[in-house]
Amino acid sequence: MVNKKLKTNLDTALLILEKSLPLFARAGYSGVSMRNIASAVGISGAALYHHYQDKQSLYLATMEYAFSDKATGIQSALDNTGTPEQRLERFVANFTKQMASDPDFRALLHRELLDGDEQRLKLLAENVFIEPFKSIKQLAQEMALNCDAHLLAISMAGLILFHFETESIRRYLPGGLKKHNDPKVIARHVIGLLTGEFGK
Amino acid sequence: MVNKKLKTNLDTALLILEKSLPLFARAGYSGVSMRNIASAVGISGAALYHHYQDKQSLYLATMEYAFSDKATGIQSALDNTGTPEQRLERFVANFTKQMASDPDFRALLHRELLDGDEQRLKLLAENVFIEPFKSIKQLAQEMALNCDAHLLAISMAGLILFHFETESIRRYLPGGLKKHNDPKVIARHVIGLLTGEFGK
DNA sequence: GTCTATAGCCTGATAGAC
DNA sequence: GTCTATCAGGCTATAGAC
């Protein structure tokens, strides 16, 4: 109750984004109503329209909020010290850990890949993936992996993300174990595959 | 107009599934209304309820229809002739081609991974993935790849599917080219990664 | 087996008081 | 900046004629 004057405008607008993010992540754009969001925030539906013009604007703002500082987090896994192999290992371990800790981000990412329009896909690319992508491509070149760097960067992300994406179904597939959801186990496996250390 | 008598019951029920499949694939469960489906089929909304109890039943039936013969298609890529390396190559090339040719199936798969309940995930696992999964695991063992077979099977599927999943965003990422959507290029890349032929 | 009509509820969005 | 009340239309699902 202290300083109620400051608890206005910007605070509510931000609170709305905070509350709508997990709703959109779990049910998607058309699975969430403005009333759902309003009641999660604790205000009336009409009040939402004071902060955001319409549902689409609110959704876009939620995506901007969800993606805003993800790039720096991912980028931090890509510092330039050590051998290429060490940097690869550090990146995979770190990226896996970050993805494991943020299921809402993962869900929004996959929903955007399915449903995103040009504007939102561009936002996602520019705000989140372009910079890490460049670094990974450079890393691929330094490792002298003799393949298309773009394809390799996609493969690295896919190797990690797909294990989380399939978490819900792997329990119905033969050999599925709890440990396969452990970010450390996943990272170890991906590093092994990428460095060819599994032999053959 | 010939044989109008035969154009009843089962035919309409099937036609409904055929028409609802791409709608659900592109917009998801809550993004498609019974009216949307009815008008795609060319009948009234009420008529849908003669064939399916409610929207959920229709959706489940659509998933069963979409997944029904996918297992055999995938399995056909896994015949037992040749060396493990040849079989791996054939499987990756064939699976990639199949996935490339069926964007609706891919979309439904990803939507189910995001939203599927236990019943539908079990359906997807049992009708589509269990048998190919077993074969891949056996292949992994024969290739003497020294890693967890379950993780490897997931990785193989992920390596292929993620390239399609990111098709919409890759055009905003550096180095994205048309050829990266070519199933032959993708398959070649995945095979190279899995066999370690890119060096390092 | 399909139709029209409709019930009852939920939707996004607005008007206007406070 | 938030509320209550409300609108117009969409939603799932049903009733009953043909």
mmCIF file of N, CA and C in Angstrom, chain B residues 31-86:
data_model
loop_
_atom_site.group_PDB
_atom_site.id
_atom_site.type_symbol
_atom_site.label_atom_id
_atom_site.label_comp_id
_atom_site.label_asym_id
_atom_site.label_seq_id
_atom_site.Cartn_x
_atom_site.Cartn_y
_atom_site.Cartn_z
ATOM 1 N N GLY B 31 -8.592 -22.889 -33.038
ATOM 2 C CA GLY B 31 -8.612 -21.940 -34.145
ATOM 3 C C GLY B 31 -9.571 -22.318 -35.263
ATOM 4 N N VAL B 32 -10.217 -23.451 -35.092
ATOM 5 C CA VAL B 32 -11.165 -23.936 -36.107
ATOM 6 C C VAL B 32 -12.524 -24.145 -35.452
ATOM 7 N N SER B 33 -13.581 -23.640 -36.089
ATOM 8 C CA SER B 33 -14.921 -23.839 -35.545
ATOM 9 C C SER B 33 -15.648 -24.931 -36.319
ATOM 10 N N MET B 34 -16.660 -25.476 -35.702
ATOM 11 C CA MET B 34 -17.474 -26.483 -36.376
ATOM 12 C C MET B 34 -18.069 -25.899 -37.660
ATOM 13 N N ARG B 35 -18.412 -24.625 -37.620
ATOM 14 C CA ARG B 35 -18.929 -23.979 -38.828
ATOM 15 C C ARG B 35 -17.868 -23.957 -39.935
ATOM 16 N N ASN B 36 -16.625 -23.656 -39.575
ATOM 17 C CA ASN B 36 -15.530 -23.678 -40.560
ATOM 18 C C ASN B 36 -15.475 -25.027 -41.266
ATOM 19 N N ILE B 37 -15.509 -26.076 -40.455
ATOM 20 C CA ILE B 37 -15.409 -27.423 -41.010
ATOM 21 C C ILE B 37 -16.613 -27.722 -41.896
ATOM 22 N N ALA B 38 -17.801 -27.393 -41.368
ATOM 23 C CA ALA B 38 -19.026 -27.655 -42.125
ATOM 24 C C ALA B 38 -18.973 -26.994 -43.501
ATOM 25 N N SER B 39 -18.547 -25.744 -43.523
ATOM 26 C CA SER B 39 -18.562 -25.059 -44.813
ATOM 27 C C SER B 39 -17.466 -25.582 -45.736
ATOM 28 N N ALA B 40 -16.364 -26.090 -45.163
ATOM 29 C CA ALA B 40 -15.340 -26.720 -46.005
ATOM 30 C C ALA B 40 -15.868 -28.006 -46.619
ATOM 31 N N VAL B 41 -16.693 -28.718 -45.854
ATOM 32 C CA VAL B 41 -17.267 -29.968 -46.351
ATOM 33 C C VAL B 41 -18.408 -29.689 -47.325
ATOM 34 N N GLY B 42 -19.108 -28.583 -47.069
ATOM 35 C CA GLY B 42 -20.253 -28.256 -47.910
ATOM 36 C C GLY B 42 -21.576 -28.718 -47.335
ATOM 37 N N ILE B 43 -21.624 -28.863 -46.012
ATOM 38 C CA ILE B 43 -22.875 -29.222 -45.348
ATOM 39 C C ILE B 43 -23.129 -28.237 -44.214
ATOM 40 N N SER B 44 -24.258 -28.362 -43.566
ATOM 41 C CA SER B 44 -24.563 -27.461 -42.455
ATOM 42 C C SER B 44 -23.844 -27.914 -41.192
ATOM 43 N N GLY B 45 -23.697 -26.994 -40.269
ATOM 44 C CA GLY B 45 -23.044 -27.330 -39.011
ATOM 45 C C GLY B 45 -23.736 -28.455 -38.284
ATOM 46 N N ALA B 46 -25.052 -28.434 -38.314
ATOM 47 C CA ALA B 46 -25.818 -29.466 -37.606
ATOM 48 C C ALA B 46 -25.518 -30.864 -38.124
ATOM 49 N N ALA B 47 -25.289 -30.971 -39.425
ATOM 50 C CA ALA B 47 -25.053 -32.291 -40.020
ATOM 51 C C ALA B 47 -23.795 -32.955 -39.466
ATOM 52 N N LEU B 48 -22.818 -32.133 -39.063
ATOM 53 C CA LEU B 48 -21.598 -32.700 -38.486
ATOM 54 C C LEU B 48 -21.917 -33.574 -37.271
ATOM 55 N N TYR B 49 -22.929 -33.118 -36.527
ATOM 56 C CA TYR B 49 -23.246 -33.817 -35.282
ATOM 57 C C TYR B 49 -23.973 -35.134 -35.515
ATOM 58 N N HIS B 50 -24.388 -35.367 -36.752
ATOM 59 C CA HIS B 50 -24.923 -36.689 -37.060
ATOM 60 C C HIS B 50 -23.778 -37.705 -37.138
ATOM 61 N N HIS B 51 -22.595 -37.252 -37.538
ATOM 62 C CA HIS B 51 -21.468 -38.166 -37.742
ATOM 63 C C HIS B 51 -20.515 -38.215 -36.545
ATOM 64 N N TYR B 52 -20.421 -37.112 -35.827
ATOM 65 C CA TYR B 52 -19.531 -37.088 -34.669
ATOM 66 C C TYR B 52 -20.243 -36.426 -33.494
ATOM 67 N N GLN B 53 -20.031 -37.013 -32.324
ATOM 68 C CA GLN B 53 -20.779 -36.605 -31.134
ATOM 69 C C GLN B 53 -20.566 -35.131 -30.800
ATOM 70 N N ASP B 54 -19.312 -34.699 -30.823
ATOM 71 C CA ASP B 54 -19.012 -33.301 -30.515
ATOM 72 C C ASP B 54 -17.672 -32.930 -31.139
ATOM 73 N N LYS B 55 -17.221 -31.706 -30.906
ATOM 74 C CA LYS B 55 -16.003 -31.236 -31.555
ATOM 75 C C LYS B 55 -14.784 -32.062 -31.140
ATOM 76 N N GLN B 56 -14.713 -32.411 -29.868
ATOM 77 C CA GLN B 56 -13.582 -33.194 -29.385
ATOM 78 C C GLN B 56 -13.507 -34.560 -30.082
ATOM 79 N N SER B 57 -14.649 -35.220 -30.208
ATOM 80 C CA SER B 57 -14.667 -36.523 -30.883
ATOM 81 C C SER B 57 -14.225 -36.390 -32.328
ATOM 82 N N LEU B 58 -14.699 -35.335 -32.961
ATOM 83 C CA LEU B 58 -14.298 -35.115 -34.351
ATOM 84 C C LEU B 58 -12.796 -34.870 -34.441
ATOM 85 N N TYR B 59 -12.278 -34.109 -33.498
ATOM 86 C CA TYR B 59 -10.845 -33.840 -33.513
ATOM 87 C C TYR B 59 -10.049 -35.129 -33.323
ATOM 88 N N LEU B 60 -10.454 -35.925 -32.351
ATOM 89 C CA LEU B 60 -9.760 -37.193 -32.111
ATOM 90 C C LEU B 60 -9.828 -38.092 -33.340
ATOM 91 N N ALA B 61 -11.004 -38.157 -33.956
ATOM 92 C CA ALA B 61 -11.149 -38.973 -35.165
ATOM 93 C C ALA B 61 -10.244 -38.456 -36.275
ATOM 94 N N THR B 62 -10.123 -37.133 -36.354
ATOM 95 C CA THR B 62 -9.239 -36.549 -37.370
ATOM 96 C C THR B 62 -7.789 -36.954 -37.116
ATOM 97 N N MET B 63 -7.381 -36.950 -35.852
ATOM 98 C CA MET B 63 -6.010 -37.367 -35.529
ATOM 99 C C MET B 63 -5.804 -38.837 -35.881
ATOM 100 N N GLU B 64 -6.764 -39.682 -35.546
ATOM 101 C CA GLU B 64 -6.640 -41.102 -35.878
ATOM 102 C C GLU B 64 -6.501 -41.275 -37.393
ATOM 103 N N TYR B 65 -7.289 -40.520 -38.106
ATOM 104 C CA TYR B 65 -7.233 -40.570 -39.563
ATOM 105 C C TYR B 65 -5.879 -40.082 -40.074
ATOM 106 N N ALA B 66 -5.398 -38.996 -39.518
ATOM 107 C CA ALA B 66 -4.130 -38.412 -39.979
ATOM 108 C C ALA B 66 -2.943 -39.336 -39.685
ATOM 109 N N PHE B 67 -3.037 -40.070 -38.595
ATOM 110 C CA PHE B 67 -1.903 -40.887 -38.165
ATOM 111 C C PHE B 67 -2.001 -42.333 -38.648
ATOM 112 N N SER B 68 -3.172 -42.704 -39.188
ATOM 113 C CA SER B 68 -3.484 -44.123 -39.370
ATOM 114 C C SER B 68 -2.439 -44.897 -40.157
ATOM 115 N N ASP B 69 -1.998 -44.386 -41.289
ATOM 116 C CA ASP B 69 -1.080 -45.214 -42.074
ATOM 117 C C ASP B 69 0.322 -44.615 -42.154
ATOM 118 N N LYS B 70 0.607 -43.736 -41.218
ATOM 119 C CA LYS B 70 1.939 -43.122 -41.235
ATOM 120 C C LYS B 70 3.014 -44.108 -40.814
ATOM 121 N N ALA B 71 2.687 -45.004 -39.879
ATOM 122 C CA ALA B 71 3.692 -45.930 -39.365
ATOM 123 C C ALA B 71 4.254 -46.804 -40.478
ATOM 124 N N THR B 72 3.365 -47.346 -41.303
ATOM 125 C CA THR B 72 3.835 -48.242 -42.360
ATOM 126 C C THR B 72 4.732 -47.494 -43.349
ATOM 127 N N GLY B 73 4.377 -46.263 -43.649
ATOM 128 C CA GLY B 73 5.204 -45.459 -44.541
ATOM 129 C C GLY B 73 6.609 -45.279 -43.995
ATOM 130 N N ILE B 74 6.680 -44.902 -42.729
ATOM 131 C CA ILE B 74 7.994 -44.698 -42.110
ATOM 132 C C ILE B 74 8.743 -46.025 -42.020
ATOM 133 N N GLN B 75 7.997 -47.053 -41.624
ATOM 134 C CA GLN B 75 8.606 -48.368 -41.470
ATOM 135 C C GLN B 75 9.212 -48.863 -42.780
ATOM 136 N N SER B 76 8.555 -48.525 -43.883
ATOM 137 C CA SER B 76 9.030 -48.994 -45.186
ATOM 138 C C SER B 76 10.423 -48.444 -45.508
ATOM 139 N N ALA B 77 10.795 -47.369 -44.820
ATOM 140 C CA ALA B 77 12.119 -46.794 -45.033
ATOM 141 C C ALA B 77 13.196 -47.570 -44.287
ATOM 142 N N LEU B 78 12.757 -48.549 -43.520
ATOM 143 C CA LEU B 78 13.692 -49.214 -42.610
ATOM 144 C C LEU B 78 13.901 -50.700 -42.908
ATOM 145 N N ASP B 79 13.862 -51.082 -44.167
ATOM 146 C CA ASP B 79 14.023 -52.512 -44.440
ATOM 147 C C ASP B 79 15.434 -52.972 -44.093
ATOM 148 N N ASN B 80 15.597 -54.267 -44.049
ATOM 149 C CA ASN B 80 16.786 -54.829 -43.404
ATOM 150 C C ASN B 80 17.951 -55.176 -44.325
ATOM 151 N N THR B 81 17.907 -54.713 -45.554
ATOM 152 C CA THR B 81 18.959 -55.121 -46.481
ATOM 153 C C THR B 81 20.127 -54.136 -46.457
ATOM 154 N N GLY B 82 21.330 -54.660 -46.676
ATOM 155 C CA GLY B 82 22.511 -53.807 -46.755
ATOM 156 C C GLY B 82 23.207 -53.607 -45.426
ATOM 157 N N THR B 83 24.292 -52.870 -45.472
ATOM 158 C CA THR B 83 25.059 -52.585 -44.264
ATOM 159 C C THR B 83 24.298 -51.566 -43.422
ATOM 160 N N PRO B 84 24.634 -51.494 -42.134
ATOM 161 C CA PRO B 84 23.998 -50.486 -41.269
ATOM 162 C C PRO B 84 24.121 -49.084 -41.853
ATOM 163 N N GLU B 85 25.269 -48.764 -42.431
ATOM 164 C CA GLU B 85 25.463 -47.437 -43.007
ATOM 165 C C GLU B 85 24.487 -47.190 -44.157
ATOM 166 N N GLN B 86 24.344 -48.204 -45.009
ATOM 167 C CA GLN B 86 23.401 -48.071 -46.119
ATOM 168 C C GLN B 86 21.981 -47.909 -45.619
#
